Short mmCIF file of C-alpha atoms in Angstrom, two decimals:
data_model
loop_
_atom_site.label_atom_id
_atom_site.label_comp_id
_atom_site.label_asym_id
_atom_site.label_seq_id
_atom_site.Cartn_x
_atom_site.Cartn_y
_atom_site.Cartn_z
CA MET S 147 132.78 200.75 82.15
CA GLY S 148 134.87 202.80 84.52
CA LYS S 149 135.06 201.28 87.96
CA ILE S 150 134.74 203.63 90.91
CA THR S 151 137.63 202.87 93.24
CA GLY S 152 137.49 205.98 95.42
CA VAL S 153 134.85 208.58 96.08
CA LYS S 154 136.03 212.17 95.76
CA PRO S 155 134.09 214.90 97.59
CA GLU S 156 133.09 216.47 94.26
CA ILE S 157 132.10 213.29 92.41
CA ARG S 158 129.69 214.12 89.57
CA ILE S 159 126.28 212.62 90.30
CA LEU S 160 123.14 212.64 88.19
CA ALA S 161 120.00 212.09 90.24
CA LEU S 162 116.84 211.31 88.30
CA THR S 163 113.19 211.43 89.22
CA GLY S 164 110.05 211.77 87.20
CA LEU S 165 106.38 212.52 87.18
CA LYS S 166 103.33 212.02 85.06
CA ASN S 167 102.11 215.35 83.79
CA LEU S 168 98.45 216.15 83.37
CA ASN S 169 98.14 215.09 79.73
CA GLY S 170 99.51 211.62 80.38
CA LYS S 171 103.12 212.01 79.31
CA GLN S 172 105.97 210.99 81.56
CA VAL S 173 108.46 213.70 82.49
CA LEU S 174 112.07 212.94 83.41
CA ILE S 175 113.84 215.47 85.62
CA GLY S 176 117.44 215.22 86.71
CA ALA S 177 119.99 217.27 88.62
CA VAL S 178 123.72 217.00 88.02
CA PHE S 179 125.72 217.75 91.17
CA ARG S 180 129.35 217.81 92.21
CA GLY S 181 129.09 215.82 95.43
CA GLY S 182 126.59 217.65 97.59
CA HIS S 183 128.09 221.05 96.85
CA TRP S 184 127.31 222.48 93.41
CA LEU S 185 124.52 222.16 90.91
CA ASP S 186 126.17 221.72 87.50
CA GLY S 187 123.11 221.16 85.35
CA ILE S 188 119.54 220.06 84.84
CA ILE S 189 118.11 217.36 82.59
CA PHE S 190 114.49 217.61 81.50
CA LYS S 191 112.70 215.39 79.00
CA ARG S 192 109.08 214.66 78.16
CA ILE S 193 108.66 210.99 77.33
CA LYS S 194 105.61 209.99 75.33
CA SER S 195 105.72 206.22 75.78
CA LYS S 196 105.56 204.67 79.24
CA GLU S 197 106.80 201.40 77.76
CA ARG S 198 109.94 203.10 76.42
CA PHE S 199 110.65 205.20 79.51
CA LEU S 200 113.98 203.56 80.42
CA GLU S 201 115.08 203.42 76.79
CA ASP S 202 114.35 207.13 76.30
CA LEU S 203 116.01 207.89 79.63
CA GLY S 204 119.20 206.16 78.48
CA ARG S 205 119.23 208.09 75.22
CA THR S 206 118.59 211.40 77.00
CA VAL S 207 121.38 210.87 79.53
CA LYS S 208 123.89 209.81 76.85
CA ARG S 209 123.07 212.91 74.77
CA SER S 210 123.45 215.22 77.76
CA PRO S 211 126.46 217.57 77.69
CA HIS S 212 127.19 216.28 81.22
CA TYR S 213 127.41 212.59 80.28
CA GLY S 214 131.21 212.44 80.10
CA GLN S 215 131.56 214.01 83.55
CA ILE S 216 128.90 211.92 85.31
CA ARG S 217 130.41 209.13 87.41
CA ILE S 218 127.24 207.67 88.95
CA LEU S 219 123.45 207.89 88.72
CA ILE S 220 121.08 207.94 91.67
CA LEU S 221 117.56 206.93 90.69
CA ASP S 222 114.53 207.91 92.74
CA GLY S 223 113.10 204.68 94.11
CA LYS S 224 109.56 206.09 93.98
CA ILE S 225 109.83 206.13 90.19
CA PHE S 226 112.47 203.52 89.37
CA GLY S 227 111.83 201.06 92.21
CA LYS S 228 108.98 199.52 90.21
CA TYR S 229 111.35 198.44 87.43
CA GLY S 230 112.76 194.95 87.71
CA ASP S 231 116.43 194.12 88.01
CA GLU S 232 116.60 193.03 84.37
CA ALA S 233 115.37 196.39 83.06
CA LEU S 234 117.71 198.35 85.35
CA LEU S 235 120.65 196.11 84.46
CA LYS S 236 119.96 196.86 80.79
CA LEU S 237 119.98 200.61 81.61
CA PHE S 238 123.28 200.20 83.50
CA ARG S 239 124.86 198.42 80.53
CA ARG S 240 123.60 201.04 78.10
CA LEU S 241 124.83 203.99 80.13
CA LYS S 242 128.06 202.36 81.32
CA LYS S 243 127.63 204.21 84.62
CA PRO S 244 126.89 202.71 88.06
CA LEU S 245 123.31 203.02 89.31
CA ILE S 246 121.94 203.41 92.82
CA VAL S 247 118.18 203.12 93.38
CA PHE S 248 117.51 205.19 96.51
CA GLN S 249 114.21 205.24 98.39
CA ASP S 250 113.02 206.12 101.89
CA GLY S 251 116.51 207.09 102.99
CA LYS S 252 118.02 203.75 101.93
CA ILE S 253 119.83 202.15 99.04
CA ARG S 254 117.39 199.67 97.49
CA LYS S 255 119.30 198.38 94.46
CA LEU S 256 122.84 198.65 93.10
CA PHE S 257 124.28 198.07 89.66
CA GLY S 258 127.96 198.38 88.87
CA LEU S 259 129.41 199.15 92.29
CA GLU S 260 129.87 197.63 95.69
CA ALA S 261 127.68 198.43 98.68
CA GLY S 262 130.50 200.16 100.61
CA THR S 263 131.27 202.44 97.68
CA ALA S 264 127.57 203.23 97.24
CA GLN S 265 127.29 204.15 100.94
CA GLU S 266 130.30 206.46 100.55
CA VAL S 267 128.71 208.16 97.50
CA ILE S 268 125.54 208.75 99.50
CA ARG S 269 127.51 210.06 102.49
CA VAL S 270 129.58 212.47 100.37
CA SER S 271 126.52 213.76 98.50
CA MET S 272 124.16 214.22 101.45
CA VAL S 273 123.74 217.72 102.87
CA ILE S 274 120.26 217.48 104.41
CA PRO S 275 119.43 213.89 105.40
CA PRO S 276 117.85 211.58 104.40
CA PHE S 277 118.48 212.33 100.68
CA PRO S 278 121.55 212.94 98.56
CA GLU S 279 121.49 216.62 97.54
CA ALA S 280 121.15 215.86 93.81
CA LEU S 281 118.05 213.75 94.44
CA ARG S 282 116.57 216.31 96.82
CA ILE S 283 116.94 219.04 94.19
CA ALA S 284 115.60 216.82 91.38
CA ARG S 285 112.51 216.15 93.49
CA LEU S 286 112.06 219.85 94.25
CA LEU S 287 112.26 220.62 90.54
CA ALA S 288 109.70 217.90 89.78
CA GLU S 289 107.33 219.26 92.44
CA ALA S 290 107.71 222.81 91.10
CA TYR S 291 107.04 221.64 87.56
CA ALA S 292 103.95 219.72 88.69
CA ARG S 293 102.62 222.85 90.44
CA PHE S 294 103.34 224.91 87.33
CA LEU S 295 101.40 222.47 85.13
CA LYS S 296 98.50 222.35 87.57
CA ASN S 297 98.24 226.15 87.69
CA ARG S 298 98.31 226.30 83.88
CA ASN S 299 95.86 223.40 83.56
CA VAL S 300 98.14 221.72 81.02
#
C-alpha cells in the first residue's frame, strides 16, 4: 500500500456516494478528480445485494480504468458512515488505497493515513466549502440520477 507522504494540488481522488433506486437496488456513483480542479471520470454501478455493497464496491473500483491513478478515496458519510470500522478496514485492505469518510463538513473516519494528511487532502480538493469537489460532484450526479429515475418511474 502506497503511503501518502505529500499532497500534490492535483492528487487523484475518487469520491463515492450512493442511493437506493426505486426498484430497491443500490446504486454506486463516484467522481474521479484531480485535486479540486478537473473531473477525470465517473464510476457508476448498480448493486443488487445490500449485504454485498462494500464487496461489490471494492471490485468495481479495482476494475475501473482510473484505479492505478487514484491515490485516495473519499466516502460520503451519509452512505458509508453506517458501516462499522471492521467493514471499512476490510475495504481499505482490499483496495490498498487510503479512505476518508466525510460527513457534515468533517472527517469522520480515516483508514491508511494520518489526520494531518487527510486535512491537507480535503483542503486541496475543496473549491466550494464544506465539501471536497469530487464529493460535491458525486452527490450532484446521484441527485440527478434519482430525479431521472423518478421522472421515468423506474
